[in-house]
Amino acid sequence: MQVLGIDVGGSGIKGAPVDTESGEFLAPRLRFPTPPSAKPEPMAKIVGDIARQFNWQGPVGAGFPAALHHGVALTAANIHKKWIGVNAAELFSNASGCPVSVINDADAAGLAEMRFGAGRGRRGVVMMITIGTGLGTALFIDGKLVPNTELGHIEIDGDDAELHASDAARKRERLSWKKWGRRLNRYLQTLERLFWPDLFILGGGVIKNAEKFLPSITLNTEVLPAELLNDAGIVGAALYARQALGGGDE
Ligand code: BGC
């Protein structure tokens, strides 16, 4: 099945048509910066623009940086608060003229890694962490997703973990890889103590610099870098849409 996958993020909105059997892109992906206001209407317009640029008329799957119930955004950490209570699926569908399903962005990236990447064939408890503007998490038990885990927001020393350990925090505070790596390690150690996973998969744009910060990670749990890099969110959103909009068994 062919699905237009779109990864709606706090800093960029990117999309490509995906072959959900192979996980391959059917055309090079497009990327637009997220409008600075990060409000619903301007972001939906970009989703519509991406669908139009690909001349798309089929199903669309969108990864979105919030917890979601039936297409409705429940949180808004790195997007405008106006998103809370908005039916993102409906809004994107109106903007693109296509049926759209939405899934949390980290859950989408996790689905793609479990199917085509570092988590392929892995049973037990697998936790994917996407490290970018925010800290996103996706939890799998024997390959089955537990949706909407928002573990980037656990508190460490009374503060939201994402504020100190995301890639945005590294950039904002101009931290060395080593210093930031230690913060990330503390965050992962906290998750390790609470969930005892069999595997952590680390993803997000920062993973291309894995060799600079992985030496600071001192967990007992196995840690693997994501394999699909920046494409996981797009591929996973497409996989989810195949199931949500009919036609597959995700
Ligand atoms: C949001 C999550 C999202 C993550 C990565 C967090 O701030 O609360 O829903 O998955 O950022 O974008």
PDB file of C-alpha atoms and ligand atoms in Angstrom:
ATOM      1  CA  MET A   1       0.000   0.000   0.000  1.00  0.00           C
ATOM      2  CA  GLN A   2       1.177   3.540  -0.736  1.00  0.00           C
ATOM      3  CA  VAL A   3       0.679   6.158   1.982  1.00  0.00           C
ATOM      4  CA  LEU A   4       1.893   9.749   2.207  1.00  0.00           C
ATOM      5  CA  GLY A   5       3.812   9.874   5.484  1.00  0.00           C
ATOM      6  CA  ILE A   6       4.202  13.258   7.155  1.00  0.00           C
ATOM      7  CA  ASP A   7       6.274  14.022  10.235  1.00  0.00           C
ATOM      8  CA  VAL A   8       4.921  17.150  11.893  1.00  0.00           C
ATOM      9  CA  GLY A   9       7.568  18.452  14.264  1.00  0.00           C
ATOM     10  CA  GLY A  10       8.261  21.432  16.473  1.00  0.00           C
ATOM     11  CA  SER A  11      10.904  22.699  14.034  1.00  0.00           C
ATOM     12  CA  GLY A  12      10.152  21.071  10.665  1.00  0.00           C
ATOM     13  CA  ILE A  13       7.325  19.410   8.742  1.00  0.00           C
ATOM     14  CA  LYS A  14       8.495  16.753   6.295  1.00  0.00           C
ATOM     15  CA  GLY A  15       6.790  14.217   4.115  1.00  0.00           C
ATOM     16  CA  ALA A  16       7.256  11.575   1.447  1.00  0.00           C
ATOM     17  CA  PRO A  17       5.127   8.885  -0.189  1.00  0.00           C
ATOM     18  CA  VAL A  18       5.987   5.546   1.411  1.00  0.00           C
ATOM     19  CA  ASP A  19       5.657   1.956   0.215  1.00  0.00           C
ATOM     20  CA  THR A  20       4.407   0.401   3.475  1.00  0.00           C
ATOM     21  CA  GLU A  21       5.592  -3.099   2.459  1.00  0.00           C
ATOM     22  CA  SER A  22       9.246  -2.120   2.121  1.00  0.00           C
ATOM     23  CA  GLY A  23       9.378   1.132   4.103  1.00  0.00           C
ATOM     24  CA  GLU A  24      11.007   2.786   1.077  1.00  0.00           C
ATOM     25  CA  PHE A  25      10.260   6.308  -0.095  1.00  0.00           C
ATOM     26  CA  LEU A  26       8.631   6.461  -3.535  1.00  0.00           C
ATOM     27  CA  ALA A  27       9.911  10.025  -4.082  1.00  0.00           C
ATOM     28  CA  PRO A  28      12.447  12.270  -2.319  1.00  0.00           C
ATOM     29  CA  ARG A  29      11.047  13.807   0.850  1.00  0.00           C
ATOM     30  CA  LEU A  30      10.009  17.454   1.172  1.00  0.00           C
ATOM     31  CA  ARG A  31      10.741  19.560   4.252  1.00  0.00           C
ATOM     32  CA  PHE A  32       9.366  22.914   5.343  1.00  0.00           C
ATOM     33  CA  PRO A  33      10.175  24.794   8.544  1.00  0.00           C
ATOM     34  CA  THR A  34       7.372  24.748  11.119  1.00  0.00           C
ATOM     35  CA  PRO A  35       5.752  28.223  11.166  1.00  0.00           C
ATOM     36  CA  PRO A  36       7.145  30.138  14.184  1.00  0.00           C
ATOM     37  CA  SER A  37       3.706  30.480  15.824  1.00  0.00           C
ATOM     38  CA  ALA A  38       3.266  26.651  15.663  1.00  0.00           C
ATOM     39  CA  LYS A  39      -0.499  27.282  15.652  1.00  0.00           C
ATOM     40  CA  PRO A  40      -2.983  24.815  14.131  1.00  0.00           C
ATOM     41  CA  GLU A  41      -4.019  26.650  10.934  1.00  0.00           C
ATOM     42  CA  PRO A  42      -0.558  27.563   9.580  1.00  0.00           C
ATOM     43  CA  MET A  43       0.779  24.089  10.372  1.00  0.00           C
ATOM     44  CA  ALA A  44      -2.194  22.432   8.673  1.00  0.00           C
ATOM     45  CA  LYS A  45      -1.604  24.604   5.616  1.00  0.00           C
ATOM     46  CA  ILE A  46       1.875  23.101   5.250  1.00  0.00           C
ATOM     47  CA  VAL A  47       0.469  19.573   5.528  1.00  0.00           C
ATOM     48  CA  GLY A  48      -1.916  20.518   2.715  1.00  0.00           C
ATOM     49  CA  ASP A  49       0.947  22.019   0.670  1.00  0.00           C
ATOM     50  CA  ILE A  50       2.968  18.800   0.995  1.00  0.00           C
ATOM     51  CA  ALA A  51       0.009  16.702  -0.204  1.00  0.00           C
ATOM     52  CA  ARG A  52      -0.510  19.074  -3.160  1.00  0.00           C
ATOM     53  CA  GLN A  53       3.177  19.067  -4.124  1.00  0.00           C
ATOM     54  CA  PHE A  54       3.048  15.279  -4.411  1.00  0.00           C
ATOM     55  CA  ASN A  55      -0.321  15.577  -6.148  1.00  0.00           C
ATOM     56  CA  TRP A  56      -1.519  13.135  -3.473  1.00  0.00           C
ATOM     57  CA  GLN A  57      -5.055  11.764  -3.355  1.00  0.00           C
ATOM     58  CA  GLY A  58      -4.637   8.652  -1.227  1.00  0.00           C
ATOM     59  CA  PRO A  59      -4.296   7.984   2.503  1.00  0.00           C
ATOM     60  CA  VAL A  60      -2.065  10.190   4.655  1.00  0.00           C
ATOM     61  CA  GLY A  61      -0.441   9.279   7.971  1.00  0.00           C
ATOM     62  CA  ALA A  62       0.859  12.107  10.141  1.00  0.00           C
ATOM     63  CA  GLY A  63       3.143  11.866  13.158  1.00  0.00           C
ATOM     64  CA  PHE A  64       2.388  14.666  15.595  1.00  0.00           C
ATOM     65  CA  PRO A  65       4.344  15.872  18.683  1.00  0.00           C
ATOM     66  CA  ALA A  66       1.600  15.384  21.283  1.00  0.00           C
ATOM     67  CA  ALA A  67      -0.408  12.722  23.062  1.00  0.00           C
ATOM     68  CA  LEU A  68      -3.515  12.049  20.975  1.00  0.00           C
ATOM     69  CA  HIS A  69      -6.884  10.390  21.453  1.00  0.00           C
ATOM     70  CA  HIS A  70      -8.863   9.649  18.316  1.00  0.00           C
ATOM     71  CA  GLY A  71      -7.030  12.360  16.409  1.00  0.00           C
ATOM     72  CA  VAL A  72      -7.432  15.025  19.108  1.00  0.00           C
ATOM     73  CA  ALA A  73      -4.283  16.611  20.593  1.00  0.00           C
ATOM     74  CA  LEU A  74      -4.217  16.334  24.386  1.00  0.00           C
ATOM     75  CA  THR A  75      -0.887  18.053  25.088  1.00  0.00           C
ATOM     76  CA  ALA A  76       1.253  20.772  23.462  1.00  0.00           C
ATOM     77  CA  ALA A  77       4.824  20.889  24.802  1.00  0.00           C
ATOM     78  CA  ASN A  78       6.635  22.267  21.745  1.00  0.00           C
ATOM     79  CA  ILE A  79       3.709  23.584  19.721  1.00  0.00           C
ATOM     80  CA  HIS A  80       1.174  26.342  20.409  1.00  0.00           C
ATOM     81  CA  LYS A  81      -1.193  25.646  23.305  1.00  0.00           C
ATOM     82  CA  LYS A  82      -4.083  26.312  20.918  1.00  0.00           C
ATOM     83  CA  TRP A  83      -3.548  22.761  19.682  1.00  0.00           C
ATOM     84  CA  ILE A  84      -4.981  21.257  22.863  1.00  0.00           C
ATOM     85  CA  GLY A  85      -8.439  19.883  22.080  1.00  0.00           C
ATOM     86  CA  VAL A  86      -8.023  20.323  18.311  1.00  0.00           C
ATOM     87  CA  ASN A  87      -8.833  17.337  16.103  1.00  0.00           C
ATOM     88  CA  ALA A  88      -5.558  17.253  14.159  1.00  0.00           C
ATOM     89  CA  ALA A  89      -6.737  14.394  11.925  1.00  0.00           C
ATOM     90  CA  GLU A  90      -9.770  16.394  10.818  1.00  0.00           C
ATOM     91  CA  LEU A  91      -7.822  19.619  10.359  1.00  0.00           C
ATOM     92  CA  PHE A  92      -5.120  17.931   8.235  1.00  0.00           C
ATOM     93  CA  SER A  93      -7.772  16.084   6.285  1.00  0.00           C
ATOM     94  CA  ASN A  94      -9.557  19.336   5.429  1.00  0.00           C
ATOM     95  CA  ALA A  95      -6.248  20.975   4.477  1.00  0.00           C
ATOM     96  CA  SER A  96      -5.132  18.111   2.208  1.00  0.00           C
ATOM     97  CA  GLY A  97      -8.443  16.771   0.902  1.00  0.00           C
ATOM     98  CA  CYS A  98      -7.236  13.260   1.865  1.00  0.00           C
ATOM     99  CA  PRO A  99      -8.136  10.840   4.659  1.00  0.00           C
ATOM    100  CA  VAL A 100      -5.607  11.425   7.451  1.00  0.00           C
ATOM    101  CA  SER A 101      -4.760   9.440  10.561  1.00  0.00           C
ATOM    102  CA  VAL A 102      -2.516  10.928  13.248  1.00  0.00           C
ATOM    103  CA  ILE A 103      -0.228   9.214  15.728  1.00  0.00           C
ATOM    104  CA  ASN A 104       2.261  10.558  18.254  1.00  0.00           C
ATOM    105  CA  ASP A 105       5.548  11.274  16.443  1.00  0.00           C
ATOM    106  CA  ALA A 106       7.734   9.137  18.712  1.00  0.00           C
ATOM    107  CA  ASP A 107       5.238   6.259  18.507  1.00  0.00           C
ATOM    108  CA  ALA A 108       5.478   6.562  14.713  1.00  0.00           C
ATOM    109  CA  ALA A 109       9.286   6.483  14.764  1.00  0.00           C
ATOM    110  CA  GLY A 110       9.141   3.468  17.087  1.00  0.00           C
ATOM    111  CA  LEU A 111       6.782   1.556  14.773  1.00  0.00           C
ATOM    112  CA  ALA A 112       9.205   2.100  11.887  1.00  0.00           C
ATOM    113  CA  GLU A 113      12.259   1.023  13.890  1.00  0.00           C
ATOM    114  CA  MET A 114      10.448  -2.087  15.157  1.00  0.00           C
ATOM    115  CA  ARG A 115       9.423  -3.051  11.629  1.00  0.00           C
ATOM    116  CA  PHE A 116      12.424  -2.059   9.517  1.00  0.00           C
ATOM    117  CA  GLY A 117      15.212  -0.889  11.831  1.00  0.00           C
ATOM    118  CA  ALA A 118      17.055  -1.512  15.102  1.00  0.00           C
ATOM    119  CA  GLY A 119      14.060  -3.188  16.795  1.00  0.00           C
ATOM    120  CA  ARG A 120      13.312  -5.681  14.010  1.00  0.00           C
ATOM    121  CA  GLY A 121      12.261  -9.014  15.516  1.00  0.00           C
ATOM    122  CA  ARG A 122      12.904  -7.840  19.093  1.00  0.00           C
ATOM    123  CA  ARG A 123      10.548  -9.157  21.787  1.00  0.00           C
ATOM    124  CA  GLY A 124      10.319  -8.121  25.433  1.00  0.00           C
ATOM    125  CA  VAL A 125      10.186  -4.486  26.552  1.00  0.00           C
ATOM    126  CA  VAL A 126      11.708  -2.099  24.021  1.00  0.00           C
ATOM    127  CA  MET A 127      11.818   1.630  24.610  1.00  0.00           C
ATOM    128  CA  MET A 128      12.534   4.038  21.773  1.00  0.00           C
ATOM    129  CA  ILE A 129      13.588   7.583  22.668  1.00  0.00           C
ATOM    130  CA  THR A 130      13.534  10.295  20.001  1.00  0.00           C
ATOM    131  CA  ILE A 131      15.874  13.114  20.870  1.00  0.00           C
ATOM    132  CA  GLY A 132      15.127  16.414  19.155  1.00  0.00           C
ATOM    133  CA  THR A 133      13.252  19.583  20.045  1.00  0.00           C
ATOM    134  CA  GLY A 134      11.530  17.417  22.655  1.00  0.00           C
ATOM    135  CA  LEU A 135      12.176  14.003  24.160  1.00  0.00           C
ATOM    136  CA  GLY A 136       9.690  11.530  22.697  1.00  0.00           C
ATOM    137  CA  THR A 137       9.164   7.967  23.864  1.00  0.00           C
ATOM    138  CA  ALA A 138       7.589   4.832  22.396  1.00  0.00           C
ATOM    139  CA  LEU A 139       7.134   1.687  24.483  1.00  0.00           C
ATOM    140  CA  PHE A 140       6.777  -1.789  22.950  1.00  0.00           C
ATOM    141  CA  ILE A 141       5.911  -5.028  24.669  1.00  0.00           C
ATOM    142  CA  ASP A 142       6.599  -8.077  22.493  1.00  0.00           C
ATOM    143  CA  GLY A 143       6.383  -5.799  19.469  1.00  0.00           C
ATOM    144  CA  LYS A 144       3.071  -4.221  20.463  1.00  0.00           C
ATOM    145  CA  LEU A 145       2.970  -0.458  21.011  1.00  0.00           C
ATOM    146  CA  VAL A 146       1.674   1.034  24.273  1.00  0.00           C
ATOM    147  CA  PRO A 147       0.633   4.387  22.776  1.00  0.00           C
ATOM    148  CA  ASN A 148       1.101   7.917  24.089  1.00  0.00           C
ATOM    149  CA  THR A 149       3.812   7.372  26.685  1.00  0.00           C
ATOM    150  CA  GLU A 150       5.029  10.890  27.508  1.00  0.00           C
ATOM    151  CA  LEU A 151       8.176   9.929  29.357  1.00  0.00           C
ATOM    152  CA  GLY A 152      10.132  12.932  28.117  1.00  0.00           C
ATOM    153  CA  HIS A 153       8.235  14.772  30.817  1.00  0.00           C
ATOM    154  CA  ILE A 154       9.199  12.706  33.838  1.00  0.00           C
ATOM    155  CA  GLU A 155      10.649  14.966  36.509  1.00  0.00           C
ATOM    156  CA  ILE A 156      14.305  14.894  37.417  1.00  0.00           C
ATOM    157  CA  ASP A 157      15.324  17.161  40.311  1.00  0.00           C
ATOM    158  CA  GLY A 158      11.844  18.664  40.128  1.00  0.00           C
ATOM    159  CA  ASP A 159      12.162  19.661  36.461  1.00  0.00           C
ATOM    160  CA  ASP A 160      10.694  18.289  33.251  1.00  0.00           C
ATOM    161  CA  ALA A 161      13.477  16.011  31.883  1.00  0.00           C
ATOM    162  CA  GLU A 162      13.027  17.357  28.350  1.00  0.00           C
ATOM    163  CA  LEU A 163      14.076  20.849  29.488  1.00  0.00           C
ATOM    164  CA  HIS A 164      17.591  19.629  30.259  1.00  0.00           C
ATOM    165  CA  ALA A 165      18.255  16.521  28.181  1.00  0.00           C
ATOM    166  CA  SER A 166      16.712  17.229  24.740  1.00  0.00           C
ATOM    167  CA  ASP A 167      18.823  18.207  21.756  1.00  0.00           C
ATOM    168  CA  ALA A 168      17.207  21.642  21.944  1.00  0.00           C
ATOM    169  CA  ALA A 169      18.617  21.984  25.490  1.00  0.00           C
ATOM    170  CA  ARG A 170      22.098  21.001  24.228  1.00  0.00           C
ATOM    171  CA  LYS A 171      21.926  23.715  21.585  1.00  0.00           C
ATOM    172  CA  ARG A 172      20.270  26.342  23.779  1.00  0.00           C
ATOM    173  CA  GLU A 173      22.825  25.950  26.553  1.00  0.00           C
ATOM    174  CA  ARG A 174      25.718  25.317  24.136  1.00  0.00           C
ATOM    175  CA  LEU A 175      26.676  22.185  26.039  1.00  0.00           C
ATOM    176  CA  SER A 176      29.658  20.058  25.033  1.00  0.00           C
ATOM    177  CA  TRP A 177      28.741  16.551  23.815  1.00  0.00           C
ATOM    178  CA  LYS A 178      30.256  15.190  26.993  1.00  0.00           C
ATOM    179  CA  LYS A 179      28.281  17.417  29.341  1.00  0.00           C
ATOM    180  CA  TRP A 180      25.037  16.847  27.470  1.00  0.00           C
ATOM    181  CA  GLY A 181      25.818  13.109  27.188  1.00  0.00           C
ATOM    182  CA  ARG A 182      25.985  12.936  30.983  1.00  0.00           C
ATOM    183  CA  ARG A 183      22.560  14.574  31.257  1.00  0.00           C
ATOM    184  CA  LEU A 184      21.125  12.160  28.734  1.00  0.00           C
ATOM    185  CA  ASN A 185      22.699   9.301  30.656  1.00  0.00           C
ATOM    186  CA  ARG A 186      21.042  10.458  33.873  1.00  0.00           C
ATOM    187  CA  TYR A 187      17.701  10.606  32.073  1.00  0.00           C
ATOM    188  CA  LEU A 188      18.119   7.119  30.606  1.00  0.00           C
ATOM    189  CA  GLN A 189      19.260   5.729  33.958  1.00  0.00           C
ATOM    190  CA  THR A 190      16.045   7.053  35.485  1.00  0.00           C
ATOM    191  CA  LEU A 191      13.970   5.285  32.830  1.00  0.00           C
ATOM    192  CA  GLU A 192      16.058   2.143  33.269  1.00  0.00           C
ATOM    193  CA  ARG A 193      15.322   2.079  37.005  1.00  0.00           C
ATOM    194  CA  LEU A 194      11.599   2.573  36.403  1.00  0.00           C
ATOM    195  CA  PHE A 195      10.956   0.287  33.411  1.00  0.00           C
ATOM    196  CA  TRP A 196      13.839  -2.230  33.222  1.00  0.00           C
ATOM    197  CA  PRO A 197      13.571  -2.509  29.436  1.00  0.00           C
ATOM    198  CA  ASP A 198      15.402  -5.142  27.393  1.00  0.00           C
ATOM    199  CA  LEU A 199      16.501  -2.579  24.829  1.00  0.00           C
ATOM    200  CA  PHE A 200      16.720   1.181  24.342  1.00  0.00           C
ATOM    201  CA  ILE A 201      16.697   2.520  20.790  1.00  0.00           C
ATOM    202  CA  LEU A 202      17.935   6.098  20.541  1.00  0.00           C
ATOM    203  CA  GLY A 203      16.754   8.162  17.575  1.00  0.00           C
ATOM    204  CA  GLY A 204      16.216  11.690  16.347  1.00  0.00           C
ATOM    205  CA  GLY A 205      18.516  13.963  14.347  1.00  0.00           C
ATOM    206  CA  VAL A 206      21.172  13.905  17.066  1.00  0.00           C
ATOM    207  CA  ILE A 207      21.900  10.224  16.464  1.00  0.00           C
ATOM    208  CA  LYS A 208      24.139  11.075  13.505  1.00  0.00           C
ATOM    209  CA  ASN A 209      26.577  12.269  16.190  1.00  0.00           C
ATOM    210  CA  ALA A 210      26.197   9.041  18.183  1.00  0.00           C
ATOM    211  CA  GLU A 211      29.955   8.500  18.498  1.00  0.00           C
ATOM    212  CA  LYS A 212      30.254  11.858  20.306  1.00  0.00           C
ATOM    213  CA  PHE A 213      27.834  11.056  23.132  1.00  0.00           C
ATOM    214  CA  LEU A 214      27.402   7.267  23.313  1.00  0.00           C
ATOM    215  CA  PRO A 215      30.637   6.963  25.362  1.00  0.00           C
ATOM    216  CA  SER A 216      28.835   8.919  28.127  1.00  0.00           C
ATOM    217  CA  ILE A 217      25.999   6.378  28.278  1.00  0.00           C
ATOM    218  CA  THR A 218      26.706   3.853  31.034  1.00  0.00           C
ATOM    219  CA  LEU A 219      23.537   1.762  31.241  1.00  0.00           C
ATOM    220  CA  ASN A 220      23.247  -1.928  31.991  1.00  0.00           C
ATOM    221  CA  THR A 221      20.537  -2.171  29.335  1.00  0.00           C
ATOM    222  CA  GLU A 222      21.468  -2.718  25.701  1.00  0.00           C
ATOM    223  CA  VAL A 223      21.412   0.553  23.704  1.00  0.00           C
ATOM    224  CA  LEU A 224      21.179   0.715  19.905  1.00  0.00           C
ATOM    225  CA  PRO A 225      21.157   3.748  17.640  1.00  0.00           C
ATOM    226  CA  ALA A 226      18.084   4.030  15.404  1.00  0.00           C
ATOM    227  CA  GLU A 227      18.693   2.861  11.853  1.00  0.00           C
ATOM    228  CA  LEU A 228      16.150   4.868   9.913  1.00  0.00           C
ATOM    229  CA  LEU A 229      17.451   8.203  11.248  1.00  0.00           C
ATOM    230  CA  ASN A 230      15.308  11.105  10.156  1.00  0.00           C
ATOM    231  CA  ASP A 231      12.975   9.001   8.057  1.00  0.00           C
ATOM    232  CA  ALA A 232      11.529   6.886  10.871  1.00  0.00           C
ATOM    233  CA  GLY A 233       8.748   9.352  11.730  1.00  0.00           C
ATOM    234  CA  ILE A 234       7.546   9.503   8.133  1.00  0.00           C
ATOM    235  CA  VAL A 235       7.687   5.739   7.585  1.00  0.00           C
ATOM    236  CA  GLY A 236       6.004   4.933  10.918  1.00  0.00           C
ATOM    237  CA  ALA A 237       3.187   7.428  10.355  1.00  0.00           C
ATOM    238  CA  ALA A 238       2.531   5.712   7.014  1.00  0.00           C
ATOM    239  CA  LEU A 239       2.545   2.265   8.657  1.00  0.00           C
ATOM    240  CA  TYR A 240       0.053   3.424  11.252  1.00  0.00           C
ATOM    241  CA  ALA A 241      -2.243   4.963   8.620  1.00  0.00           C
ATOM    242  CA  ARG A 242      -2.305   1.681   6.723  1.00  0.00           C
ATOM    243  CA  GLN A 243      -3.820   0.026   9.768  1.00  0.00           C
ATOM    244  CA  ALA A 244      -5.959   2.962  10.964  1.00  0.00           C
ATOM    245  CA  LEU A 245      -7.449   3.771   7.576  1.00  0.00           C
ATOM    246  CA  GLY A 246      -7.909   0.126   6.640  1.00  0.00           C
ATOM    247  CA  GLY A 247      -5.928  -2.293   4.575  1.00  0.00           C
ATOM    248  CA  GLY A 248      -3.230  -3.593   6.917  1.00  0.00           C
ATOM    249  CA  ASP A 249      -2.426  -5.312  10.164  1.00  0.00           C
ATOM    250  CA  GLU A 250      -0.040  -2.942  11.980  1.00  0.00           C
TER     251      GLU A 250
HETATM  252  C1  BGC B   1       5.882  15.744  23.401  1.00  0.00           C
HETATM  253  C2  BGC B   1       5.703  14.356  22.852  1.00  0.00           C
HETATM  254  C3  BGC B   1       6.562  14.185  21.611  1.00  0.00           C
HETATM  255  C4  BGC B   1       7.997  14.575  21.880  1.00  0.00           C
HETATM  256  C5  BGC B   1       8.856  14.518  20.632  1.00  0.00           C
HETATM  257  C6  BGC B   1       7.349  16.018  23.628  1.00  0.00           C
HETATM  258  O1  BGC B   1       7.511  17.311  24.113  1.00  0.00           O
HETATM  259  O2  BGC B   1       5.189  15.898  24.630  1.00  0.00           O
HETATM  260  O3  BGC B   1       4.363  14.109  22.554  1.00  0.00           O
HETATM  261  O4  BGC B   1       6.499  12.854  21.180  1.00  0.00           O
HETATM  262  O5  BGC B   1       8.062  15.885  22.401  1.00  0.00           O
HETATM  263  O6  BGC B   1       8.407  15.375  19.649  1.00  0.00           O
END
